[in-house]
PDB file of C-alpha atoms in Angstrom:
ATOM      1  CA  UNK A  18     279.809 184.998  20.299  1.00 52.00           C
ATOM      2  CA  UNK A  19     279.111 187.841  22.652  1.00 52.00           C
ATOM      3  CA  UNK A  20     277.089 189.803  20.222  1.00 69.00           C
ATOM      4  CA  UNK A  21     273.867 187.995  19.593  1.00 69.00           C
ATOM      5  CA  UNK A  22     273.586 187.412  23.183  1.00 73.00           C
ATOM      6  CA  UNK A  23     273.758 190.865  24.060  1.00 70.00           C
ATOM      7  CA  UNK A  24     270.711 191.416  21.246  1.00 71.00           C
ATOM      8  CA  UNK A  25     268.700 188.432  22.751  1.00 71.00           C
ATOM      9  CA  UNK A  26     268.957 190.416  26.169  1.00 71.00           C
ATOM     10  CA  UNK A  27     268.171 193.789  24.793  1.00 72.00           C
ATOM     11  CA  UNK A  28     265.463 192.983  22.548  1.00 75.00           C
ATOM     12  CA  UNK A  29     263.717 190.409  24.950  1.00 75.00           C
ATOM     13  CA  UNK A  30     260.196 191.155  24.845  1.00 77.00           C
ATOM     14  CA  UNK A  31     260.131 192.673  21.418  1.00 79.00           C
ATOM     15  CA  UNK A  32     257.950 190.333  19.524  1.00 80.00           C
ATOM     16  CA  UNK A  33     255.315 189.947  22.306  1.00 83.00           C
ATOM     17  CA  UNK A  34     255.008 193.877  22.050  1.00 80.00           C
ATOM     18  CA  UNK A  35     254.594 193.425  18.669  1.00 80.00           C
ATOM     19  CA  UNK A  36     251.899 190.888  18.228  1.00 80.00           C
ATOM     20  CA  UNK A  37     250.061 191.887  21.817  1.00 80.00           C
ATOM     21  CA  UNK A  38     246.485 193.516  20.382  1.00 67.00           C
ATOM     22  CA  UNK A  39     246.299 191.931  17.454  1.00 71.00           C
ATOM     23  CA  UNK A  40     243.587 189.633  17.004  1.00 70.00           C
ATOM     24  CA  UNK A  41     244.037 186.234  17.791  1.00 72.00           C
ATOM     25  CA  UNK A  42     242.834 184.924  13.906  1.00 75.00           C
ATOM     26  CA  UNK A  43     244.886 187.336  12.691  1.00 80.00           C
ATOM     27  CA  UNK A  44     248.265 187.358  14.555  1.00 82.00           C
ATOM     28  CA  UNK A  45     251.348 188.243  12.723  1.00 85.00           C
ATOM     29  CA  UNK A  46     254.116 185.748  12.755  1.00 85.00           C
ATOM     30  CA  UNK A  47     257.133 187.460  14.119  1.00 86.00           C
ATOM     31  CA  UNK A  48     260.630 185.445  13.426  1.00 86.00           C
ATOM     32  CA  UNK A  49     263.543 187.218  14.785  1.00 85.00           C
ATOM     33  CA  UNK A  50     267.756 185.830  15.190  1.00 85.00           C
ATOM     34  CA  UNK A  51     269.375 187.759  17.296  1.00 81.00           C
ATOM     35  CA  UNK A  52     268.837 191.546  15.424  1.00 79.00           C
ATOM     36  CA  UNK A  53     267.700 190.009  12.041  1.00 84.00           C
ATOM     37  CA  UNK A  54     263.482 190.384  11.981  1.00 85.00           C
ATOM     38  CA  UNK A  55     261.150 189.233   9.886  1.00 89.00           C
ATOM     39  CA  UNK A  56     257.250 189.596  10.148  1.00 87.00           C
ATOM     40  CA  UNK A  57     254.685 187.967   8.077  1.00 87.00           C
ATOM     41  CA  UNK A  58     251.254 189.582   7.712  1.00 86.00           C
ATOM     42  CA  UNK A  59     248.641 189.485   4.457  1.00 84.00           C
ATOM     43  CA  UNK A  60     247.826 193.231   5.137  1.00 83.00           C
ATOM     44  CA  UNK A  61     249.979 195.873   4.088  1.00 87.00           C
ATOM     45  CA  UNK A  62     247.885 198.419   6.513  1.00 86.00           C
ATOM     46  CA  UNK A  63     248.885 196.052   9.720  1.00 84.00           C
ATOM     47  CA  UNK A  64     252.574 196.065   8.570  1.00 86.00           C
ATOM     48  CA  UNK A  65     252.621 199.632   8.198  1.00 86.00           C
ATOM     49  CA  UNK A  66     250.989 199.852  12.261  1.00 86.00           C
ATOM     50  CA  UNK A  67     253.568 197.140  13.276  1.00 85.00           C
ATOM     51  CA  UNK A  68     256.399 199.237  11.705  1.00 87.00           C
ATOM     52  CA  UNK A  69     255.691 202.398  13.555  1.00 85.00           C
ATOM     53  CA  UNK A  70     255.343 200.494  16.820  1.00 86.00           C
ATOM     54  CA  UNK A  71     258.644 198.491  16.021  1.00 86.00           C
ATOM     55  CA  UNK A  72     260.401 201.958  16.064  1.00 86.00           C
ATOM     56  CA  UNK A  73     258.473 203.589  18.761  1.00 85.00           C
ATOM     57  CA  UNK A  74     259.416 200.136  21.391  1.00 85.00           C
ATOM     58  CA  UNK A  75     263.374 200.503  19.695  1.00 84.00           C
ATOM     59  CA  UNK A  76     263.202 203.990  20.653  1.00 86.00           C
ATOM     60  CA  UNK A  77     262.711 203.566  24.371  1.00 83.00           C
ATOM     61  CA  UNK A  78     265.619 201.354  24.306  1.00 81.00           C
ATOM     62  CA  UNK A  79     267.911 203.711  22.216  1.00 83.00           C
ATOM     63  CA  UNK A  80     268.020 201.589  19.527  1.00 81.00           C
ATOM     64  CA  UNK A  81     266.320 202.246  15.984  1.00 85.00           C
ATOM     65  CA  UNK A  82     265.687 200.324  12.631  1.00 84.00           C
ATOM     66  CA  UNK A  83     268.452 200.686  10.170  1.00 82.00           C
ATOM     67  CA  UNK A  84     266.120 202.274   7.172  1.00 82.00           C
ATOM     68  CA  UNK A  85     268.748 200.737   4.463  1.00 81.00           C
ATOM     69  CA  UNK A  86     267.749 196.985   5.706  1.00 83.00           C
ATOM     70  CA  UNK A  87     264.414 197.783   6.639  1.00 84.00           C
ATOM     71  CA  UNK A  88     261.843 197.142   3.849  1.00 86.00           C
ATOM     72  CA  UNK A  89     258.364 195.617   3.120  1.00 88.00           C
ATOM     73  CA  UNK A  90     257.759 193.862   0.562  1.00 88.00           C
ATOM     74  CA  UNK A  91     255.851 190.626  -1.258  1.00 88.00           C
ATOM     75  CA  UNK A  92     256.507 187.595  -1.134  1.00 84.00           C
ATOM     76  CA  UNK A  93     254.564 186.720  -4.491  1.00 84.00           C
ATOM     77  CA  UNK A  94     253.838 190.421  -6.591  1.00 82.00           C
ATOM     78  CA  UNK A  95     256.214 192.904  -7.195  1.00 84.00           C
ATOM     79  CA  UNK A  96     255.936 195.403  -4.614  1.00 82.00           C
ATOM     80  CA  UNK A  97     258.285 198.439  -4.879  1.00 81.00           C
ATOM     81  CA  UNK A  98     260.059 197.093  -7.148  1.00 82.00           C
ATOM     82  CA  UNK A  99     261.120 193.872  -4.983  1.00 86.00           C
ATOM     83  CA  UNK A 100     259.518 190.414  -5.060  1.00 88.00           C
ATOM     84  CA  UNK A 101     260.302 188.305  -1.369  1.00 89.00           C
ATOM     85  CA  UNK A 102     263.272 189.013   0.497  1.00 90.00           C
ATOM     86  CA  UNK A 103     266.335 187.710   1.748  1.00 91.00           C
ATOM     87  CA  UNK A 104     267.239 186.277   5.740  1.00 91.00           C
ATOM     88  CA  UNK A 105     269.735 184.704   7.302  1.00 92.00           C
ATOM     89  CA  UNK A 106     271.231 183.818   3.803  1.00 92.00           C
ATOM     90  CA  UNK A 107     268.219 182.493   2.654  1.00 93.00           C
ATOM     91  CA  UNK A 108     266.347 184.199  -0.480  1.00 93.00           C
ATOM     92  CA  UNK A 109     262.491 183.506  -0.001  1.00 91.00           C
ATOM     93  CA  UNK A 110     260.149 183.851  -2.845  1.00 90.00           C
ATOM     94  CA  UNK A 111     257.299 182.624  -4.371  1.00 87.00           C
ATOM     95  CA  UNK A 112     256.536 181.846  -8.299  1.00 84.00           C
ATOM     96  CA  UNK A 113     253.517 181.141  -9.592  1.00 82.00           C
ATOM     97  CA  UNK A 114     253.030 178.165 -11.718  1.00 79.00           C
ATOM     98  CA  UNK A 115     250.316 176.756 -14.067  1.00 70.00           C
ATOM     99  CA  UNK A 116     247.405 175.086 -12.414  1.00 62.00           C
ATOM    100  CA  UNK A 117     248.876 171.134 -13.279  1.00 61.00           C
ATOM    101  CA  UNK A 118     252.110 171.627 -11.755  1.00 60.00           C
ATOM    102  CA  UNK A 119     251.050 172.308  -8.255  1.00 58.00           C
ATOM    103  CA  UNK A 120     248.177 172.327  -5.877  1.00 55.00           C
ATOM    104  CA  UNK A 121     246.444 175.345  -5.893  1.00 52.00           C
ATOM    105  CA  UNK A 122     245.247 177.076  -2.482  1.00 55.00           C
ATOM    106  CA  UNK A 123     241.316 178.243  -1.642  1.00 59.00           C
ATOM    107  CA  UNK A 124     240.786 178.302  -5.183  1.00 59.00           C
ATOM    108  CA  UNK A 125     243.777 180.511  -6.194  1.00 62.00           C
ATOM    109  CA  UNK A 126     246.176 179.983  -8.901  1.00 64.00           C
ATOM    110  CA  UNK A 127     248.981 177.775  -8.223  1.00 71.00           C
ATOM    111  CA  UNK A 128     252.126 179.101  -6.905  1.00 79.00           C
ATOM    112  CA  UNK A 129     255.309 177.524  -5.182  1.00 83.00           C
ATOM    113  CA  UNK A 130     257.129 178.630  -2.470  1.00 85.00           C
ATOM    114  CA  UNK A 131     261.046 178.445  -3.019  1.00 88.00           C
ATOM    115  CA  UNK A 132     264.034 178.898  -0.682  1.00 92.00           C
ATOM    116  CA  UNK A 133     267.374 179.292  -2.229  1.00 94.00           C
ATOM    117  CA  UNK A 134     270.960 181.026  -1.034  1.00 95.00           C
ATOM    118  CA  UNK A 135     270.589 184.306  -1.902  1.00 95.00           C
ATOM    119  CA  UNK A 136     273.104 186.021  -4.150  1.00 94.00           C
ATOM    120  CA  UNK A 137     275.002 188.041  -1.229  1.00 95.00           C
ATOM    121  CA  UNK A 138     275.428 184.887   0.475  1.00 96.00           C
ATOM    122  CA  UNK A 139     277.009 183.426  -2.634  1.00 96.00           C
ATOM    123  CA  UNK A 140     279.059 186.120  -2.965  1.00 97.00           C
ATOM    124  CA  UNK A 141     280.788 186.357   0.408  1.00 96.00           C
ATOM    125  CA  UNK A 142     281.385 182.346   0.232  1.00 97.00           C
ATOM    126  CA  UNK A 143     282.879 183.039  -2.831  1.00 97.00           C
ATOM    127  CA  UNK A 144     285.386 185.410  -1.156  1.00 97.00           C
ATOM    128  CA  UNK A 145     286.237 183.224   1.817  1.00 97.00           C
ATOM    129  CA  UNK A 146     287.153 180.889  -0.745  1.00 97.00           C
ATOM    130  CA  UNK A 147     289.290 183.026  -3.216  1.00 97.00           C
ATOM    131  CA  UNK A 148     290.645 184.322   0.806  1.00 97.00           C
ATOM    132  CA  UNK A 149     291.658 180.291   1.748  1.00 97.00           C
ATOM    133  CA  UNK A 150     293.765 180.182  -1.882  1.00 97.00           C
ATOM    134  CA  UNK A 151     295.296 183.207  -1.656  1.00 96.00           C
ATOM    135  CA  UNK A 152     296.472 182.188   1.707  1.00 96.00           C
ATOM    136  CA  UNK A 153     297.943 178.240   0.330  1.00 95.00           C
ATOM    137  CA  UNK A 154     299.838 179.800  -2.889  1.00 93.00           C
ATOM    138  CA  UNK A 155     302.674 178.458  -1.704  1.00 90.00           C
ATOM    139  CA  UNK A 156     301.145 175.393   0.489  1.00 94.00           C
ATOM    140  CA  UNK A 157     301.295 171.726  -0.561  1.00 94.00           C
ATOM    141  CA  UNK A 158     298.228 170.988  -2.396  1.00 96.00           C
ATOM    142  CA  UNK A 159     297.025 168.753   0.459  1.00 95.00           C
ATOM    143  CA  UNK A 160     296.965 171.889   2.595  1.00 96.00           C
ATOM    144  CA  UNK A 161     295.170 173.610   0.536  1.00 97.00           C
ATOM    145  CA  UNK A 162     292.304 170.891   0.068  1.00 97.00           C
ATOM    146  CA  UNK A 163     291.960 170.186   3.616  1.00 97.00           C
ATOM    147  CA  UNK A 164     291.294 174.317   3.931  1.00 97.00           C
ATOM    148  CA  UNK A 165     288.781 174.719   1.500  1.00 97.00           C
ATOM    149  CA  UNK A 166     287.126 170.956   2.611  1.00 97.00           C
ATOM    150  CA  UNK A 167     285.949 172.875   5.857  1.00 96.00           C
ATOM    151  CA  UNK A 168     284.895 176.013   4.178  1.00 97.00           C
ATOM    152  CA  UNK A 169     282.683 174.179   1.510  1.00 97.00           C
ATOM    153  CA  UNK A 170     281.077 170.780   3.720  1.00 96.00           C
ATOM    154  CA  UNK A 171     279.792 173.847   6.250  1.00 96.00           C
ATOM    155  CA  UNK A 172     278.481 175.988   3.364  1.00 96.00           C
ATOM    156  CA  UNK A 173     276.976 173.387   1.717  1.00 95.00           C
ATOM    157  CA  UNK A 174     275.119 171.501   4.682  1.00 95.00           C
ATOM    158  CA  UNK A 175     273.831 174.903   5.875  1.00 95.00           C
ATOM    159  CA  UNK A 176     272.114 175.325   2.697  1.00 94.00           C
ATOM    160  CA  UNK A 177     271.432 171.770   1.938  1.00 93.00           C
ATOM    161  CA  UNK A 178     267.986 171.938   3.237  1.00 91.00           C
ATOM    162  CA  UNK A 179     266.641 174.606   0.731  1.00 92.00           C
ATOM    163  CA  UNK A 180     266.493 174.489  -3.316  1.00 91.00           C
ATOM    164  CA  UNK A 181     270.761 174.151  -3.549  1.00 92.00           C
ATOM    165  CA  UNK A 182     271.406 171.954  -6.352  1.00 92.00           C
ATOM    166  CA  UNK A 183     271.861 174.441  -8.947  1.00 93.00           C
ATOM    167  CA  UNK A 184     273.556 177.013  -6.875  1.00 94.00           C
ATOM    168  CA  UNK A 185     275.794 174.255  -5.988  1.00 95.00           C
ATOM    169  CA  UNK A 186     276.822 173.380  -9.622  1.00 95.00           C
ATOM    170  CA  UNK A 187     277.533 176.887 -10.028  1.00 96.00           C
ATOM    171  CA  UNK A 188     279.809 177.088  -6.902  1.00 97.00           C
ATOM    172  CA  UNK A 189     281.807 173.995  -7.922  1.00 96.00           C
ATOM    173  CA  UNK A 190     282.370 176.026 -11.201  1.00 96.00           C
ATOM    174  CA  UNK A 191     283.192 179.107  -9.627  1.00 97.00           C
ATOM    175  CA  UNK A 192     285.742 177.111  -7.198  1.00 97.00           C
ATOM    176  CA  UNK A 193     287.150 175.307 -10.363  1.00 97.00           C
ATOM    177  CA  UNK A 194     288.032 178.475 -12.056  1.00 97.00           C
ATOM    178  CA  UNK A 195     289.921 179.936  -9.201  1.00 97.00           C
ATOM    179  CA  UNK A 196     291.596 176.864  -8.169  1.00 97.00           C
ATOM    180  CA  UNK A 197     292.858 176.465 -12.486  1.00 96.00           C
ATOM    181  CA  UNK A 198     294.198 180.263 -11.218  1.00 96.00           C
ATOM    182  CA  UNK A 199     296.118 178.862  -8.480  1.00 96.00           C
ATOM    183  CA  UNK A 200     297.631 176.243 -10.281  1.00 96.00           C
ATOM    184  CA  UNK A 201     298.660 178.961 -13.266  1.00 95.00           C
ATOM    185  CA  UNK A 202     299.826 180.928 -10.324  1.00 95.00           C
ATOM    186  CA  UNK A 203     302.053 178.090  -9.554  1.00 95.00           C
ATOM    187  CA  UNK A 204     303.425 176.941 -12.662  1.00 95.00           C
ATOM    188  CA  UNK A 205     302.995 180.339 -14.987  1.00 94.00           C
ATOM    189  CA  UNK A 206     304.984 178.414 -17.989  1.00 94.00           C
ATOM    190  CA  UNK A 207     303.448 175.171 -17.825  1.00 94.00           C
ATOM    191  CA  UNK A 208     300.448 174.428 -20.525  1.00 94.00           C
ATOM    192  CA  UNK A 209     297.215 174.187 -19.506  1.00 92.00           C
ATOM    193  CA  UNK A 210     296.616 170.621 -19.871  1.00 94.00           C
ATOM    194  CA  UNK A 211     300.360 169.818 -17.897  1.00 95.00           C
ATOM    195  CA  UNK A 212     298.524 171.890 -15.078  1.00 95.00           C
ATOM    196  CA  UNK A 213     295.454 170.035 -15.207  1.00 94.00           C
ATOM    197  CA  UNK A 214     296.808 166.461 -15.019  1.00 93.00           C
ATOM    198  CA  UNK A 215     299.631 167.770 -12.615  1.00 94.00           C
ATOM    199  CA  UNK A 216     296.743 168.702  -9.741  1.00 95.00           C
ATOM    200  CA  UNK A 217     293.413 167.127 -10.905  1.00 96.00           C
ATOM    201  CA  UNK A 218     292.980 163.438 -10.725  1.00 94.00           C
ATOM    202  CA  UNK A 219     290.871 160.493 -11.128  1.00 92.00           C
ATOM    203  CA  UNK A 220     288.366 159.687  -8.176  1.00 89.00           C
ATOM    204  CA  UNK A 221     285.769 157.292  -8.068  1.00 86.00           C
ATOM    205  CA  UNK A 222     285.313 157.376 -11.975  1.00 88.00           C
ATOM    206  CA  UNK A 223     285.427 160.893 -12.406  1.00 91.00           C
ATOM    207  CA  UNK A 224     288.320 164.127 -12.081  1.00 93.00           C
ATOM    208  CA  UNK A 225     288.410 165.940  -9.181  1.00 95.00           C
ATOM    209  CA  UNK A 226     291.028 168.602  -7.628  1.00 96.00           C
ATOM    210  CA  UNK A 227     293.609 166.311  -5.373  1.00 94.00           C
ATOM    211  CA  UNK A 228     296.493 164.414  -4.990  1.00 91.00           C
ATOM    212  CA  UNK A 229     295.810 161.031  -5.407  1.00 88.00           C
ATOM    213  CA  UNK A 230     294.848 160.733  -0.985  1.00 91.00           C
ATOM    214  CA  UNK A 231     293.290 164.317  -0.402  1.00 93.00           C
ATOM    215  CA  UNK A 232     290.090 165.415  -2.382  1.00 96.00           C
ATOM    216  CA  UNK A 233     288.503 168.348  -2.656  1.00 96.00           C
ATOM    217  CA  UNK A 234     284.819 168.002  -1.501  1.00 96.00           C
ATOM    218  CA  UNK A 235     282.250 169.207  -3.672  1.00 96.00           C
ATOM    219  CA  UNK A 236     278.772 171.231  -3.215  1.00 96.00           C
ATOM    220  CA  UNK A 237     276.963 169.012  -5.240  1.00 94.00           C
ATOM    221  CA  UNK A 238     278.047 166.294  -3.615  1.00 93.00           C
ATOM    222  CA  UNK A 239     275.899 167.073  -0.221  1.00 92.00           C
ATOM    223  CA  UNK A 240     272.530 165.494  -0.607  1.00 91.00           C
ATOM    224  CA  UNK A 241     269.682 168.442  -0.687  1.00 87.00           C
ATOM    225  CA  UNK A 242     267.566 167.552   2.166  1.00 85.00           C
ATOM    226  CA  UNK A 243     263.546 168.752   1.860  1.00 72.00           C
ATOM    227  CA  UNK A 244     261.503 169.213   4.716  1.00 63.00           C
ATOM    228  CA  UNK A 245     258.616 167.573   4.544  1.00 56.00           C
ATOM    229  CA  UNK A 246     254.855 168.920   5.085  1.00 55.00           C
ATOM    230  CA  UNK A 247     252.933 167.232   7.573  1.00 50.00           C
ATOM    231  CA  UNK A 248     249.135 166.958   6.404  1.00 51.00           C
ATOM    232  CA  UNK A 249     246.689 169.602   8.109  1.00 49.00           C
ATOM    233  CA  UNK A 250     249.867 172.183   7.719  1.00 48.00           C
ATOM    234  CA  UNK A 251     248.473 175.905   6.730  1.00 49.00           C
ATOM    235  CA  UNK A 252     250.302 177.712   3.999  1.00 48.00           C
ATOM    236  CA  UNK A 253     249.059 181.848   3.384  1.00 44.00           C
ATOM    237  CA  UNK A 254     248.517 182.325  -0.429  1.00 39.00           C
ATOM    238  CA  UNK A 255     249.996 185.975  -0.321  1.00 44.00           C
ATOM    239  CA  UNK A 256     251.581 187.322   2.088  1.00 47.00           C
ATOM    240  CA  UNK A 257     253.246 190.561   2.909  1.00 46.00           C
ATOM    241  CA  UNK A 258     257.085 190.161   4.791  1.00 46.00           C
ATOM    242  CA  UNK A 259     258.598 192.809   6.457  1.00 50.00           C
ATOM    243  CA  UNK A 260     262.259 192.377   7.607  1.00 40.00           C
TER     244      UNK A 260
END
């Protein structure tokens, strides 16, 4: 794609303006795709400086921030009425916990970080998906299942590194229900269970939507994959996320 190469160009130099003057200890961490931004700082007063010089480096380049997608907020407390923010797909937030469950940090309460798809992202899968079945009403079934396999395996191993498993149950239920849909679509005076044994079968001990050959994949079915912390690895209690 054209586009984010186009921002890359236009926006090289961006984060180095950003973070030059700061002190070293106290650097913000700048993480920017293409023209998605988001920068992590534990002062509200250096976001707000970092904001204003954001729009006054966009500004010699005839650009500006979009104020409806620009926000700061917390990561950890309500600020604004908004607790952590979303990226790339990704809804990043933390939750405290009681003081057994997890390690706590300088001598803070215990809190957890956690990374799950974020509801937008849900809901424009969701779409594609109701899209692909809209587009096989009149397909074989094994079209139909091969056309949804792609759309679901890449959905589900892009998220399969965050906390997916039980935004994946609730996709396979989602996908269930409009699939049932398809099938009434199909066969509108058939009963229910005629429609269910005509297009779900048995696989590997349990029913899934297929043919007998064809399957349909399912989210849950892609192993979530943690990263995992190497030792010596510094982790801010609060911090404040602009994006």
């Amino acid at each position: 794609m054209i586009s984010p190469l186009l921002a890359n160009v236009a926006l090289h130099g961006f984060e180095e303006a950003l973070v030059s003057g700061a002190p070293q200890k106290r650097r913000p961490a700048v993480i920017r795709y293409a023209d998605d931004l988001v920068v992590l700082h534990e002062d509200l007063e250096t976001l707000l400086k970092l904001k204003a010089r954001a729009e006054t480096w966009l500004a010699e380049m005839g650009l500006q921030l979009k104020p409806s997608k620009t926000r700061i907020t917390h990561s950890l407390n309500a600020y604004e009425g908004r607790v952590g923010f979303d990226f790339l797909g990704f809804s990043i937030r933390q939750h405290r916990v009681g003081k057994y469950h997890t390690r706590t940090f300088r001598g803070q309460p215990g809190f957890k970080t956690l990374i799950k798809p974020s509801k937008e992202a849900c809901k424009r899968h969701l779409r594609r998906v109701k899209a692909v079945i809209r587009q096989h009403r009149g397909a074989p079934q094994a079209a139909l299942v091969s056309a949804l396999n792609a759309v679901i395996r890449g959905w589900a191993l892009y998220y399969r590194t965050c906390v997916a498993k039980c935004t994946s149950d609730r996709m396979d239920a989602q996908v269930f229900r409009k699939l049932y849909q398809w099938a009434k679509w199909r066969h509108p005076r058939k009963f229910g269970k005629w429609r269910y044994g005509r297009y779900w079968q048995r696989q590997r001990g349990r029913i899934n939507f297929g043919n007998g050959t064809s399957f349909l994949a399912r989210y849950a079915d892609t192993p979530i994959i943690r990263h995992v912390k190497v030792r010596g690895d510094k982790s801010p209690y609060d911090e404040h996320w602009l994006y």
